[in-house]
Amino acid sequence: MQSAECPPTQPFVIIIFGGNGDLSRQKLLPALYNLDADGYLHADGKIVLVSRKELTTDTFKSQIRDVFKQKIPEQYDEVIWKKFVAKIYYQTLEATNPQDFTQLKQLLNQLTTHNVDLIHYLATPPTLFGTICENLGAANLNHDNTRVVIEKPLGKDLASSRKINDEIAQHFRENQTFRIDHYLGKETVQNLLAIRFANSLFEPMWNNEGIDHVEITVAETLGVEGREAYYSTTGALKDMLQNHILQLLCLVAMEPPNNLDADSVRDEKLKVLKSLRPIVGKDIREKTVRGIYTSGSVGGESVKGYLELMQAFDKNNTPMTSHRHLAETFVALNVNIDNWRWEGVPFYLRTGKRLPKRYSEIVIFFKPIPHSIFSQKKEDIEPNKMVIRLQPEETIELHITNKVPSLAQDNMKLRSAALNLSLSQAFNSQRRIDAYERLLLDVINNTATLFMRRDEVEAAWQWIDHITRGWESFHYDCYSYVAGTWGPTASIALPLKDNRVWYE
Ligand code: BG6
């Protein structure tokens, strides 16, 4: 275990609603354990799990211990576990029952002194956000030292997102509201800020004079098994693009903020979101592609198609027999940002389930050279590229054209090769830090830079709503693609229309 690089937090209590659920067990508690192991959490920090399920604290603790042994075996250590588990309390609570919140308050009064920071983490479906906040308000658990943390889906369109935000805003001020997009907690995503604003090399050409186009791909091999109900009303555009991919785009495209304060960064991201050119009219067919996977093979294993999966899931209801009833599992967009810096630079975005490989990558394609002095024509000299890989490994490659070593005198052969930086090797990282560790530490420390402000979320929905409305009004159905391939052929054609190809 490494020791904390900054002083431990202030005393705090984090209350996780939905504490017995998957997010809590698989992500939040392991992240808190790692933070504690590394010395980041105050000795008086407390973690209160609340959930409908009747469980004793001891049963819950022993279940969690099993999860840790399986999920983070390298980090699990009996001594550290004993220290961590002393912080944990479990209480049964029905989110709709105000009396349960009075009991919660009694527990909190026993655990803490008056002024300690309370963090309410709502790891529940968003339909409960309003009720929980109302009950917290009624129990006076929303005083100045409290924060509320919420996660996507923050709505399914602008109207529903506003409703969620309004319900929360009745009881918590904006600066008490922390909206998580776990992509912002990933190390390499934060490193984007460092690459751009801590180096003088790139920023002078980080605009339409130096950059030809940008590509952002988030490819997954997983299907939607186990999440059929959620996915049937969501789809890749709302599940992945509205939040994670647009946030990545903002960090690539924003102007330099004055500093790293939450509002300075968020003001700049908001400007990007507001500059996105709406995709409407004939551009719906020209600039968007949606798809669903049919049966195929991924990683050598046969997998069912999405339609079959949803039919099996929906067999007790109206059978879904056509693509028209299904939300897409793949989406690709050609996006323009209407401002001085990015005029004429397309951003190609794509994400999909059941693709051949799992990776997330941002590729910056620089402009070609203006003239070739070599025997290779300038069109045949590959332009420079920067490939920023967020996962599975965290690497940055700079593709540079070089002379191929040879004694031949008549013609100098050129070829692109990559300068390759692996962040784990360069910084000798002992283990990979999970996004939730960064984000939970920031919430505890009341640092909001990596969280989304209400106006950002709403600007993103406003832009996405143009696309969903366009798909509906033009009856733009999903194309199909075989599981284990790179999406529908229409997606390959998307950059091809501009004589470009996806980087694979
Ligand atoms: C979630 C989506 O927000 O992100 C999932 O709901 C997706 O559908 C997941 O699988 C991907 O996250 P990561 O960190 O594994 O890329």
Coordinates of N, CA, C and O in Angstrom, one line a residue, residues 2 9 44-45 123 138 177 187 194 201 242 248 251 303 318 357 366 437-438 454 457:
Q2 N 0.5 2.3 -0.8 CA 1.2 3.5 -0.8 C 0.7 4.4 0.3 O -0.5 4.2 0.7
T9 N -8.5 13.4 4.8 CA -9.6 14.3 4.8 C -10.0 14.8 6.2 O -9.5 14.3 7.2
D44 N -11.6 9.4 11.8 CA -13.0 9.5 12.3 C -14.0 9.5 11.2 O -15.2 9.9 11.4
G45 N -13.6 9.1 10.0 CA -14.5 9.0 8.9 C -15.5 7.8 9.1 O -15.1 6.8 9.7
A123 N -27.0 6.2 -4.6 CA -26.7 5.1 -5.5 C -28.0 4.3 -5.7 O -28.1 3.1 -5.5
A138 N -36.7 17.2 5.2 CA -37.6 17.2 6.4 C -36.9 16.8 7.6 O -37.2 17.2 8.7
T177 N -24.4 20.1 -4.7 CA -24.8 19.0 -5.6 C -23.7 18.5 -6.5 O -23.1 19.3 -7.3
E187 N -7.8 8.6 -14.7 CA -6.5 9.3 -14.7 C -6.2 9.9 -16.0 O -5.8 11.1 -16.1
A194 N -3.5 18.1 -18.3 CA -2.0 18.3 -18.2 C -1.4 18.4 -19.6 O -0.6 19.2 -19.9
L201 N 4.2 22.5 -26.1 CA 4.4 21.9 -27.4 C 3.1 21.9 -28.3 O 3.1 22.2 -29.4
Q242 N -24.2 11.1 -24.4 CA -24.7 12.4 -23.8 C -23.7 12.8 -22.7 O -23.6 14.0 -22.4
L248 N -15.6 14.0 -22.7 CA -14.2 13.9 -23.3 C -14.0 15.0 -24.4 O -13.0 15.7 -24.4
L251 N -13.2 18.3 -22.9 CA -11.9 18.5 -22.4 C -10.9 18.7 -23.6 O -9.9 19.4 -23.4
V303 N -22.2 -15.1 -29.2 CA -23.1 -14.3 -28.4 C -24.4 -14.1 -29.1 O -24.5 -14.1 -30.3
T318 N -45.5 -7.1 -24.6 CA -45.6 -7.2 -26.0 C -44.3 -7.6 -26.7 O -43.3 -7.0 -26.4
K357 N -13.1 -5.2 -29.7 CA -12.2 -5.0 -28.6 C -12.7 -4.0 -27.6 O -13.5 -3.1 -28.0
F366 N -3.3 15.4 -36.8 CA -2.8 16.7 -37.1 C -2.9 16.9 -38.7 O -3.1 16.0 -39.4
E437 N -12.2 6.3 -6.8 CA -11.4 6.7 -5.7 C -11.2 8.2 -5.8 O -11.3 9.0 -4.9
R438 N -10.8 8.7 -7.0 CA -10.6 10.1 -7.3 C -11.8 10.9 -6.9 O -11.8 11.9 -6.2
R454 N -25.2 21.8 -13.3 CA -26.5 21.6 -13.9 C -26.6 22.1 -15.3 O -27.1 21.5 -16.2
V457 N -25.1 19.7 -17.9 CA -25.9 18.5 -18.2 C -27.1 18.9 -19.1 O -27.4 18.2 -20.0

